[in-house]
Coordinates of C-alpha atoms in Angstrom, one line a residue:
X1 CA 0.0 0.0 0.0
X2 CA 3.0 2.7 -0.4
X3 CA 2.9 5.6 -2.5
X4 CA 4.8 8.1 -3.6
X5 CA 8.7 7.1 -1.8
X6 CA 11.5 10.1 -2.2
X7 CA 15.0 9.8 -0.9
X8 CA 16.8 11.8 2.1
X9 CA 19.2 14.0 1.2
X10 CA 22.0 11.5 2.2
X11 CA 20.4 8.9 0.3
X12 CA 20.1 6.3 2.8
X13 CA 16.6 6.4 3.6
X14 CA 13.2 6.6 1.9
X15 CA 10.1 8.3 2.4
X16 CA 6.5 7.3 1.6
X17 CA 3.1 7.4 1.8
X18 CA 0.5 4.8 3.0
X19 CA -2.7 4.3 3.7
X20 CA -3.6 7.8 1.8
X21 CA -2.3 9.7 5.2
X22 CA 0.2 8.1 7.0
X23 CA 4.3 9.1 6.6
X24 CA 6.6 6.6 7.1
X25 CA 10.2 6.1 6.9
X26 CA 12.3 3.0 6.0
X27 CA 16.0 3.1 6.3
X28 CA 18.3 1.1 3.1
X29 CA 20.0 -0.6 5.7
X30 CA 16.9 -2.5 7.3
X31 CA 15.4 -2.0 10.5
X32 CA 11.6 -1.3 11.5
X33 CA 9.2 1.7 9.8
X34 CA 9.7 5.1 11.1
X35 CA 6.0 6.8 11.3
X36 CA 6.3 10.1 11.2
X37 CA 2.8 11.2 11.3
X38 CA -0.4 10.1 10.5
X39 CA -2.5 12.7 9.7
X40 CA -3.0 15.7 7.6
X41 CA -0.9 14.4 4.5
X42 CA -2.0 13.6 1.0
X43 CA -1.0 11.6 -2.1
X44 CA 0.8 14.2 -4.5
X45 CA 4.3 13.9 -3.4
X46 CA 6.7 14.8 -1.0
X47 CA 10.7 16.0 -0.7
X48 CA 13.3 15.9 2.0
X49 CA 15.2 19.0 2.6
X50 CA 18.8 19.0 4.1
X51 CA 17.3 20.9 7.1
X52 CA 16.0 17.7 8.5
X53 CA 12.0 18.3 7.6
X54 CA 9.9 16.9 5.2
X55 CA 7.7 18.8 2.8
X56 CA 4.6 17.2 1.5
X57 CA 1.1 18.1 0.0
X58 CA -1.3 18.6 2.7
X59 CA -5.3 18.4 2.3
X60 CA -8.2 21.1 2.7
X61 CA -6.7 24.4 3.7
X62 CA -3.4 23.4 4.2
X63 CA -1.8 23.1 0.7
X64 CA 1.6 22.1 1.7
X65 CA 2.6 20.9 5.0
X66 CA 6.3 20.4 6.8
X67 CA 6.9 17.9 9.6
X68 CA 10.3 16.8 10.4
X69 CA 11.8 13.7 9.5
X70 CA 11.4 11.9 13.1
X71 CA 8.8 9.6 14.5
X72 CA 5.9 11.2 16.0
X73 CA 6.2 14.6 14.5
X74 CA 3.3 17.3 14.5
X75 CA 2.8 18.3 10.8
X76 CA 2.6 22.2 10.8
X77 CA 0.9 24.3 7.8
X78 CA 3.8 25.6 5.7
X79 CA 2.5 27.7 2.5
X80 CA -1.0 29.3 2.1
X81 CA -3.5 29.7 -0.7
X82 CA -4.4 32.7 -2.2
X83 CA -8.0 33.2 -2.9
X84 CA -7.8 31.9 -7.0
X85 CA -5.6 28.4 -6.0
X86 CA -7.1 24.9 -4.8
X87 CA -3.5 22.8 -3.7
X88 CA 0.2 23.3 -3.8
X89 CA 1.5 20.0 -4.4
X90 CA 4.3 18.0 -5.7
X91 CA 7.5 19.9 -4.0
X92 CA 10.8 19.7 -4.3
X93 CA 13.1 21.5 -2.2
X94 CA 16.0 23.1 -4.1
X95 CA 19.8 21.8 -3.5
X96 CA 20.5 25.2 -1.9
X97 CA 17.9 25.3 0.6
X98 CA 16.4 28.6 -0.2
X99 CA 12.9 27.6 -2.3
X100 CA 10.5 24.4 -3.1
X101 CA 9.0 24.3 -6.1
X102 CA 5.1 23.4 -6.5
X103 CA 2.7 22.9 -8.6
X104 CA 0.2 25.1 -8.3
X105 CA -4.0 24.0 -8.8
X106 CA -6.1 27.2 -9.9
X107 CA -9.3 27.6 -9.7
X108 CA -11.2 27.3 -13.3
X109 CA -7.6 28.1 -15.0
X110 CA -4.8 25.6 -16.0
X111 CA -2.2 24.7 -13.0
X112 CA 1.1 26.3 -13.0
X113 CA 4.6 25.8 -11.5
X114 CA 5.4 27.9 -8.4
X115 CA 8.7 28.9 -6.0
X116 CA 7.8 28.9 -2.5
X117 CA 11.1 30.8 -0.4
X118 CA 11.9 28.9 2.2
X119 CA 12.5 31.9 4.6
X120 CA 9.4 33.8 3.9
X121 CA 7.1 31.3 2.8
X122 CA 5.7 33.2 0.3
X123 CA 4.9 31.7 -3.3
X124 CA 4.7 33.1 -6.6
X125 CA 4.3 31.3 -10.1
X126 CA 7.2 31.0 -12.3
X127 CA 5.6 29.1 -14.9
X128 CA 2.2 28.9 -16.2
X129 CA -0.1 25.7 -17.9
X130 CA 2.8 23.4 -16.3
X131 CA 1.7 20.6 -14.0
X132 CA 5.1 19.1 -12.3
X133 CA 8.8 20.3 -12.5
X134 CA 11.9 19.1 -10.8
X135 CA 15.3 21.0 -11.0
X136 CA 18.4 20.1 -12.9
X137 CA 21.7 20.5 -11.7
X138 CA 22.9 22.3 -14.5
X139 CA 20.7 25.4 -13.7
X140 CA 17.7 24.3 -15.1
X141 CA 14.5 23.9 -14.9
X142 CA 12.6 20.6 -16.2
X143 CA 8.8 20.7 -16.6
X144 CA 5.6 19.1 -18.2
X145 CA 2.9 20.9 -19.9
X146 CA -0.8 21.0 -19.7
X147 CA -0.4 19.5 -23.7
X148 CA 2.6 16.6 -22.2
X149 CA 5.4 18.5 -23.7
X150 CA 8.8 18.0 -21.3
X151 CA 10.3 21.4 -21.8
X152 CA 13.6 23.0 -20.0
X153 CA 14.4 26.3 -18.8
X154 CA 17.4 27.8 -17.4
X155 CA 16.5 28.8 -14.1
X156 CA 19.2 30.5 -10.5
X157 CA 17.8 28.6 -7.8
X158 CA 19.7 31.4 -6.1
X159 CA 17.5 34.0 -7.2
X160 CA 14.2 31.3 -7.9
X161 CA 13.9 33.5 -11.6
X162 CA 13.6 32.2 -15.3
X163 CA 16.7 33.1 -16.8
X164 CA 16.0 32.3 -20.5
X165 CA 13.8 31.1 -23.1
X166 CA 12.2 27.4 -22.5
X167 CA 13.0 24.4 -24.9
X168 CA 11.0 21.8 -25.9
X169 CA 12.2 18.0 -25.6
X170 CA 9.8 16.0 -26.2
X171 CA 6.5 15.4 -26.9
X172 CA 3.5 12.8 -25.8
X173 CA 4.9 12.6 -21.9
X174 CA 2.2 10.8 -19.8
X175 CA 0.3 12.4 -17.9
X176 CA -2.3 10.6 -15.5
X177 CA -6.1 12.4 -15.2
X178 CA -4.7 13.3 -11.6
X179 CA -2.0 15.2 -12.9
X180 CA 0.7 12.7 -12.4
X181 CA 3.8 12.6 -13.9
X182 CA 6.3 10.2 -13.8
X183 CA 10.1 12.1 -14.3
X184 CA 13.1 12.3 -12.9
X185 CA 16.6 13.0 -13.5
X186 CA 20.2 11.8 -11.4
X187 CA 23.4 14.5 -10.4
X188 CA 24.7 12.4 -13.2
X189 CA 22.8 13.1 -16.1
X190 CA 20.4 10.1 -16.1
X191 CA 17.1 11.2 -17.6
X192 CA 13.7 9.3 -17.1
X193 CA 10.1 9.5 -18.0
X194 CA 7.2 7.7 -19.1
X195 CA 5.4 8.4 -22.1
X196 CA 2.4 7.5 -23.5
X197 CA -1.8 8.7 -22.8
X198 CA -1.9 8.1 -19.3
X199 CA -5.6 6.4 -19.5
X200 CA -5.7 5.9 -23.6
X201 CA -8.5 6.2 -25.3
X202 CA -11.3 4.5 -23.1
X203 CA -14.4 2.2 -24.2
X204 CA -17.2 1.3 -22.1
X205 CA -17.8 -2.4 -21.9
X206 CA -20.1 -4.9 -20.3
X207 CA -18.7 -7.7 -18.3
X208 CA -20.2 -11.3 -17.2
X209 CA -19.8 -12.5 -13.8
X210 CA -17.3 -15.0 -15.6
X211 CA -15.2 -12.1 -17.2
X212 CA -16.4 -12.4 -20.6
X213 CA -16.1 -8.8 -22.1
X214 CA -18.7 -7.1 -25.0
X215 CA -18.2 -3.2 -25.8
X216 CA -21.0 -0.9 -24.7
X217 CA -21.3 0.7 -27.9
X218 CA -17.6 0.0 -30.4
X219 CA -18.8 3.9 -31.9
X220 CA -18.5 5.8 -28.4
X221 CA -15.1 6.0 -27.4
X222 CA -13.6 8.9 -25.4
X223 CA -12.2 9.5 -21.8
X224 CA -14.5 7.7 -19.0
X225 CA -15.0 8.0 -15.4
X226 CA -18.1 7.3 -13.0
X227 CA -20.4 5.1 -14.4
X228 CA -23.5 4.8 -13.2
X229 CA -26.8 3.2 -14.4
X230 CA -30.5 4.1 -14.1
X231 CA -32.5 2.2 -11.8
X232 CA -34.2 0.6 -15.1
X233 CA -30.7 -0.2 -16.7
X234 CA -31.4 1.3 -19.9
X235 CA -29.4 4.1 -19.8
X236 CA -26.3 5.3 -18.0
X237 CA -24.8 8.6 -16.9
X238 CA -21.2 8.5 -17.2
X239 CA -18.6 11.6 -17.4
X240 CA -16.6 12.3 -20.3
X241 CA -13.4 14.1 -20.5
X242 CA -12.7 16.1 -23.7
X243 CA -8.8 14.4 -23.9
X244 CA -6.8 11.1 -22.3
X245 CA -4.4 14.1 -20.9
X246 CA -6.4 16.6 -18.7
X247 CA -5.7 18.5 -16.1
X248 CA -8.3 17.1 -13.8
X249 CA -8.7 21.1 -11.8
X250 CA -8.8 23.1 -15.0
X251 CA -10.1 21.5 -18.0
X252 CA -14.0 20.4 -18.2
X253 CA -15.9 17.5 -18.3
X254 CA -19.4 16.7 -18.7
X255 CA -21.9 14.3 -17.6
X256 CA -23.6 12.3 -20.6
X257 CA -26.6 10.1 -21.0
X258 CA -26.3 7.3 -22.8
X259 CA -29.6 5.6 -24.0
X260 CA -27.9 1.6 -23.8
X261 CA -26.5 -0.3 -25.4
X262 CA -26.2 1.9 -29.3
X263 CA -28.8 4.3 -28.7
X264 CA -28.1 8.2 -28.9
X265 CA -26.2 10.2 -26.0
X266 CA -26.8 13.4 -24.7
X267 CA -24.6 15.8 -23.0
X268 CA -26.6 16.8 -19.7
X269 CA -24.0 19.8 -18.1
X270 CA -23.2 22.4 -20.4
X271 CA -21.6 24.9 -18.4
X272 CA -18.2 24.2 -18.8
X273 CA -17.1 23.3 -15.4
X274 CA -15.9 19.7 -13.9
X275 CA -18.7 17.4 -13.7
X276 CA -18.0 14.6 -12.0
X277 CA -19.5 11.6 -9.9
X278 CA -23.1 10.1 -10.9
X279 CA -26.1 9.0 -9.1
X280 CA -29.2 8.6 -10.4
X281 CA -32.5 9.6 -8.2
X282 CA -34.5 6.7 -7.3
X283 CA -37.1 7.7 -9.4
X284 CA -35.1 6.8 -12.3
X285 CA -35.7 11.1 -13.8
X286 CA -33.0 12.9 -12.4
X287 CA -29.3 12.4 -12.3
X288 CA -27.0 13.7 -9.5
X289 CA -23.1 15.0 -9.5
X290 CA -20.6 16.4 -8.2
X291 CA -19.6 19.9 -9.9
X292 CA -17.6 23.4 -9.6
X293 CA -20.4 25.3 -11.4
X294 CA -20.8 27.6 -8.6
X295 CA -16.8 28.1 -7.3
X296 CA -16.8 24.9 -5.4
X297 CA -17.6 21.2 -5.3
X298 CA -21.2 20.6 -4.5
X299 CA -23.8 18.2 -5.3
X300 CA -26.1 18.9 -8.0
X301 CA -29.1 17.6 -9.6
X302 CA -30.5 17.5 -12.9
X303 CA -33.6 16.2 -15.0
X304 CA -31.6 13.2 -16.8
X305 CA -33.6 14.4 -20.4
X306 CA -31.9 17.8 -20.0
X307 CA -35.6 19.7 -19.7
X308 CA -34.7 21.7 -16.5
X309 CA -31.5 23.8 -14.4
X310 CA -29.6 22.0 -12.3
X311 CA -30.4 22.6 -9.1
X312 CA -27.8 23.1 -6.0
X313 CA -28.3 20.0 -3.5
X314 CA -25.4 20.4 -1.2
X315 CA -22.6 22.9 -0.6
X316 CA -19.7 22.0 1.2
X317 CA -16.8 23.8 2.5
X318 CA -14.1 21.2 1.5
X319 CA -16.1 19.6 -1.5
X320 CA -19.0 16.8 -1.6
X321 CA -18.5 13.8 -4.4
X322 CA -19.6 10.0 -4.8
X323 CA -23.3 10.9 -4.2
X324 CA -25.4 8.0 -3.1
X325 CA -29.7 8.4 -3.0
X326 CA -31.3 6.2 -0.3
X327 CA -33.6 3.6 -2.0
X328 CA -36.7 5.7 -0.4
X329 CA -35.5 9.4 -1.6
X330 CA -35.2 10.3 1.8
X331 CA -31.0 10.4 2.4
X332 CA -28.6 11.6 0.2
X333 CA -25.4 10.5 1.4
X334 CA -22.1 11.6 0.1
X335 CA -18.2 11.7 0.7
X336 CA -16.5 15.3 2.0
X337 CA -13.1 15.5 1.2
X338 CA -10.8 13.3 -0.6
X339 CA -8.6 9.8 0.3
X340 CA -6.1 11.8 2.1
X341 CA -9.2 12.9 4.6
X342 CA -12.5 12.0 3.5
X343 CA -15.7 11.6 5.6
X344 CA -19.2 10.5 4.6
X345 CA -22.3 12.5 5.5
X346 CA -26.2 12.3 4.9
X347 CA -28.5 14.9 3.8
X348 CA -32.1 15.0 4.3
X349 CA -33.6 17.2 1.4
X350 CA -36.7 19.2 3.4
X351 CA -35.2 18.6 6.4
X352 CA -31.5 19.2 7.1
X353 CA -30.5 22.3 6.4
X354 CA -26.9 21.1 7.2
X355 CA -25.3 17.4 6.4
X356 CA -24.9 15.3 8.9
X357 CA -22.2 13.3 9.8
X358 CA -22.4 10.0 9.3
X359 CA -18.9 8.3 9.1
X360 CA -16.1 10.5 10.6
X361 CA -13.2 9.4 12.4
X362 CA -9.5 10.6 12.4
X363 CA -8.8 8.3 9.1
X364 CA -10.3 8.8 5.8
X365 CA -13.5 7.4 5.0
X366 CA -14.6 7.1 0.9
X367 CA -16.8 5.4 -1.6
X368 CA -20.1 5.4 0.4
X369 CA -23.1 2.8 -0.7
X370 CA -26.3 2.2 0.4
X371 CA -28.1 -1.5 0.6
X372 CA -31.4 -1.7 -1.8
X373 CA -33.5 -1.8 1.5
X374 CA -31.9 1.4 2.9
X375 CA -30.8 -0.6 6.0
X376 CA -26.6 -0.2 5.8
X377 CA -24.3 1.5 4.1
X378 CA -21.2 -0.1 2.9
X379 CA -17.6 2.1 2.5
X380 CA -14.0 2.2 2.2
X381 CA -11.7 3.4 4.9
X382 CA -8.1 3.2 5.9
X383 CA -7.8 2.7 9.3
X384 CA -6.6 -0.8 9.2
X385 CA -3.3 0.7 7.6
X386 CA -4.3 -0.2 3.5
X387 CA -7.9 0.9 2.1
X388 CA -10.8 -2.5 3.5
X389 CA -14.4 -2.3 2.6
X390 CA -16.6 -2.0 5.5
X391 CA -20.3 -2.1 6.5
X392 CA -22.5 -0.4 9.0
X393 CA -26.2 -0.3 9.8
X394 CA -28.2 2.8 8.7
X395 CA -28.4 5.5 9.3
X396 CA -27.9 4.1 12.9
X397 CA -23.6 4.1 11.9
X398 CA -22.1 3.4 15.3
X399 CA -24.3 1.1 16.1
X400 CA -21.9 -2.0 14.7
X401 CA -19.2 -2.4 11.8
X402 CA -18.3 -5.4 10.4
X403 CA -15.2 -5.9 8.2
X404 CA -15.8 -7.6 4.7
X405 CA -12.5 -7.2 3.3
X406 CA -9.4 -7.7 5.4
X407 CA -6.4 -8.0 2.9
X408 CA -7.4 -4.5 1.1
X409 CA -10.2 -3.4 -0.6
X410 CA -12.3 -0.2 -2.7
X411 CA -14.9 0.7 -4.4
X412 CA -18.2 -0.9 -3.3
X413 CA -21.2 -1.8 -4.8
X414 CA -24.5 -3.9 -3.8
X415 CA -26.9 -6.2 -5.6
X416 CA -29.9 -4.9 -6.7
X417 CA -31.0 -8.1 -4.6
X418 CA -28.9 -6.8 -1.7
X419 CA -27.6 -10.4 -1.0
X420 CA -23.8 -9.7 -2.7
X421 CA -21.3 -6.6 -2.0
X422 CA -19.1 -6.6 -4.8
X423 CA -15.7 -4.4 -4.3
X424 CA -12.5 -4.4 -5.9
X425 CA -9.5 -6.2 -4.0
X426 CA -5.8 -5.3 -4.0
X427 CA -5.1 -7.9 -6.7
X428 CA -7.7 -6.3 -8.8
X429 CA -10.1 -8.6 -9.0
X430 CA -13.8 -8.1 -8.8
X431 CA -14.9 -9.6 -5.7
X432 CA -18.6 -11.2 -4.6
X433 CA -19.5 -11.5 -0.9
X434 CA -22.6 -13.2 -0.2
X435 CA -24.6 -10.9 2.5
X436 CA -27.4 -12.3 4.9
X437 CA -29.9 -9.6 6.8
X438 CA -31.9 -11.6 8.7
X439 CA -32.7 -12.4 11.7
X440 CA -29.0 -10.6 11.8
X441 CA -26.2 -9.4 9.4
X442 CA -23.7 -11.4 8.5
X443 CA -21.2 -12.2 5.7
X444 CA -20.9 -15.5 3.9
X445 CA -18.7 -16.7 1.4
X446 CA -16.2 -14.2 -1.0
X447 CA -15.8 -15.1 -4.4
X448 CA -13.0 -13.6 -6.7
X449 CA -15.2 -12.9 -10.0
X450 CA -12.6 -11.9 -12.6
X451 CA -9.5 -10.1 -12.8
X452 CA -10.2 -6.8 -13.3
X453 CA -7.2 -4.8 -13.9
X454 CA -7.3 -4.2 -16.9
X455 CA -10.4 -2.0 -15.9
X456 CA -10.4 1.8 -14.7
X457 CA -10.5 1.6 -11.4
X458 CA -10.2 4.9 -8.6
X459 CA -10.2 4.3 -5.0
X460 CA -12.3 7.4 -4.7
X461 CA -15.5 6.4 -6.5
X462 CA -16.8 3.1 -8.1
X463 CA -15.8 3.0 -11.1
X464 CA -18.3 0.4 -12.7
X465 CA -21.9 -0.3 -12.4
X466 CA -24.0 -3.0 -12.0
X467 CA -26.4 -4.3 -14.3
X468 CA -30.1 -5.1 -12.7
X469 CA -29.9 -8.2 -12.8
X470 CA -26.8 -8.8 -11.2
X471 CA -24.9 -10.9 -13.8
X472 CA -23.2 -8.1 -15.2
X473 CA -21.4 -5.0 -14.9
X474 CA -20.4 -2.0 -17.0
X475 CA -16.8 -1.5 -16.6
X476 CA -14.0 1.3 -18.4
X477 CA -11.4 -0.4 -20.7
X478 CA -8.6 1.0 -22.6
X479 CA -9.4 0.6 -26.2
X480 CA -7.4 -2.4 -28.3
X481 CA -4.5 -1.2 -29.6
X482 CA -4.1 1.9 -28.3
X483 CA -0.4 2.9 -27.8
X484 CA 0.7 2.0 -24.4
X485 CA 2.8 3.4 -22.3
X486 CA 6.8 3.4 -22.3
X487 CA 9.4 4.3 -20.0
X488 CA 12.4 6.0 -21.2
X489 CA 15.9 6.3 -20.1
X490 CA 18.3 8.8 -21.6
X491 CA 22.2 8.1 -20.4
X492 CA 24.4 11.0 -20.5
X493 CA 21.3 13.6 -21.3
X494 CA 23.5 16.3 -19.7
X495 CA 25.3 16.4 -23.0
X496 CA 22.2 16.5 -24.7
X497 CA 21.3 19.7 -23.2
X498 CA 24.7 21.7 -23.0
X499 CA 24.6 21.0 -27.1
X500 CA 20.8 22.4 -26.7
X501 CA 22.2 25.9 -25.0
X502 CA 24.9 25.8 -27.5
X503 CA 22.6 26.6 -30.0

């Protein structure tokens, strides 16, 4: 379950992430885990400085955090967002100790590459529709843009200024919907990246319980995520990004209707924000989701033929996604936050004027679902150390948990007959988990469907549906023969660029 490792300066330890918020430390030499903290960090990277602290992305209002490199340590706030930008993430402190650099997430605008100084702690952006840099020791600056071009600049770390005009090395770097990138580069002169789409061009398929795949529709292709299907099964709402390489903060996507399996589509948000995270109303008319339409990330809902507004459902402070209706209409329960920190809440419509907490403890709680009969509500969390899939009655939560995965688990879903939970394990297959309500709840045998993954899968929000009757699901596949990805090595590339700033 790590993520993320980065070296101490002296190279003889490594840093990493687990468990979406937990930082630990394992020394080269052996010896037991170092935790560090266990709070307050997130999942986009993290770098050791020579003064003995570590600085990482944080989560919510606290965009990049720094927490020395000890067991035990209090994380403190470290940087501060101006009123435009959503996260400083991905740092990496500079070799003379004065700046970090950071990408920089801005509200409804492309992301951008930042300096933070060290003594001040005040940011500014250095370079703009850039999602990730890292800093060469030949006085450069290395850096992907929002279109997956690796470009260099010369850059004084002295002075944290642009010093020239930017170059452009290659072309097609991958770049993940999270705005991942995979680069690095040695003292030495040892360049590496991955190229390729990131997620590829992206087919919807259905899938038997046995793992026999059949495309959705072989004419719809595109860029997937959150599938969701009407309570009748005959049509889906599913978001569509307009590229395989997006800046997931900046660039739009929409939620679409599609009448199954080769009927016509329709896009249902036309505003031109991030849509994102589908859930039809029980009623089978309206669709749900998560957008930005208003500044922030709130629930919304929507007549699914497109014939009224969207109307605001619930606002929240540090964001509401992976909406889930109770089978009655009555609770709308959702996720706050994200997998560094997330908690699930309920909302009454008519009756709360606030959500109310449902699932909240000091680990991260995602990927909410509610039984058919409305009587418990199924969810990822972390607190075992890895992400397991657990169940509780409601909307009576504390009232008892059971554990249905214990070697690691996401994304549930139930049976429209309420007797299976299915959920994704760490293997990737889809997993089956017979359920029993009466007189009691109870778990009964788990079944490994099919290996699934070579489907889309994020930890965040189910990322398949099932089918009504239960013997199929509607998963995301990267098309056949779509480029994949490579990994690339360039020896000696400081060569390369001194015969670059030659010419």
């Amino acid at each position: 379950g790590a993520q993320n490792p980065f070296f101490s300066p002296d190279g003889q330890h490594v840093g990493f992430v687990t468990g979406g918020s937990k930082l630990q430390i394992a020394s080269l030499s052996g010896g037991p885990l170092i935790t560090v903290t266990d709070s307050l960090i997130g999942l986009a990277g993290a770098s050791w400085g020579r003064d003995g602290y570590i600085y990482v992305d944080g989560t919510g209002p606290e965009p990049l955090i720094r927490v020395e490199a000890k067991a035990g340590a209090v994380p403190m706030r470290f940087t501060a967002l101006d009123s435009r930008e959503l996260d400083h993430s991905w740092p990496e402190v500079l070799p003379n100790g004065k700046a970090i650099l950071i990408a920089v997430g801005v509200r409804d605008a492309a992301r951008s590459i930042g300096v933070v100084d060290m003594s001040s702690r005040k940011h500014r952006v250095i370079v703009n529709n850039a999602v990730y840099a890292r800093y060469v020791p030949t006085g450069h600056l290395l850096y992907v843009t929002t279109d997956r071009t690796l470009m260099v600049v010369p850059f004084d770390q002295n002075t944290m200024k642009i010093t020239g005009e930017p170059t452009a090395l290659v072309e097609g770097v991958r770049l993940t919907p999270s705005s991942t990138v995979d680069l690095a580069v040695s003292d030495k002169g040892t360049l590496l990246y991955t190229r390729g789409a990131g997620t590829g061009k992206q087919e919807l398929v259905w899938v038997t319980r046995d793992g026999k795949a059949q495309p959705v529709d072989p004419d719809w292709q595109g860029t997937f995520g959150d599938p969701s299907l009407a309570p009748d099964g005959r049509r889906l709402a599913v978001s569509l990004l307009p590229n395989a390489s997006y800046d997931a903060v900046a660039q739009t996507n929409d939620i679409w209707i599609k009448q199954l399996d080769r009927g016509p589509s329709i896009k249902l948000t036309l505003e031109g924000k991030s849509d994102r995270y589908t859930a039809w109303t029980p009623d089978g008319r309206s669709v749900t989701f998560t957008s930005n339409a208003a500044g922030s990330f709130d629930l919304w809902t929507k007549r699914a033929d497109g014939s009224t507004l969207a109307v605001l459902q619930v606002h929240e402070k540090r964001g509401a996604y992976s909406p889930r209706w109770s089978p009655d209409g009555k609770w709308l329960v959702f996720r706050r936050g994200d997998a560094a920190k997330g908690d699930i809440l309920g909302f009454r419509p008519g009756i709360d004027t606030v959500a109310v907490s449902l699932v909240a403890t000091k680990f991260s709680e995602i990927a909410p679902a509610i039984s058919p009969d409305g009587r418990w509500l199924a969810y990822t969390s972390n607190e075992s150390g890895q992400y397991d899939v657990y169940v509780v009655p409601f909307p009576n939560t504390a009232a008892a948990k059971w554990a249905v995965s214990t070697g690691g688990g996401t994304e549930p879903l139930w049976s429209h007959t309420g007797k299976e939970l299915f959920y994704r394990d760490v293997s990737g297959n889809l997993v089956a988990v017979e359920v029993r309500s009466t007189p009691t709840f109870s778990l009964g045998r788990s079944t490994a469907l099919f290996p699934a993954s070579a489907y889309f899968s994020y930890a965040n929000g189910a990322q398949y549906a099932v089918a009504p009757d239960d013997r199929r699901f509607i998963m995301i596949r990267r098309v056949a023969g779509s480029a994949p990805d490579e990994l690339v090595v360039v020896d000696n590339w400081f060569e390369e660029l001194k015969a670059k700033s030659r010419k």
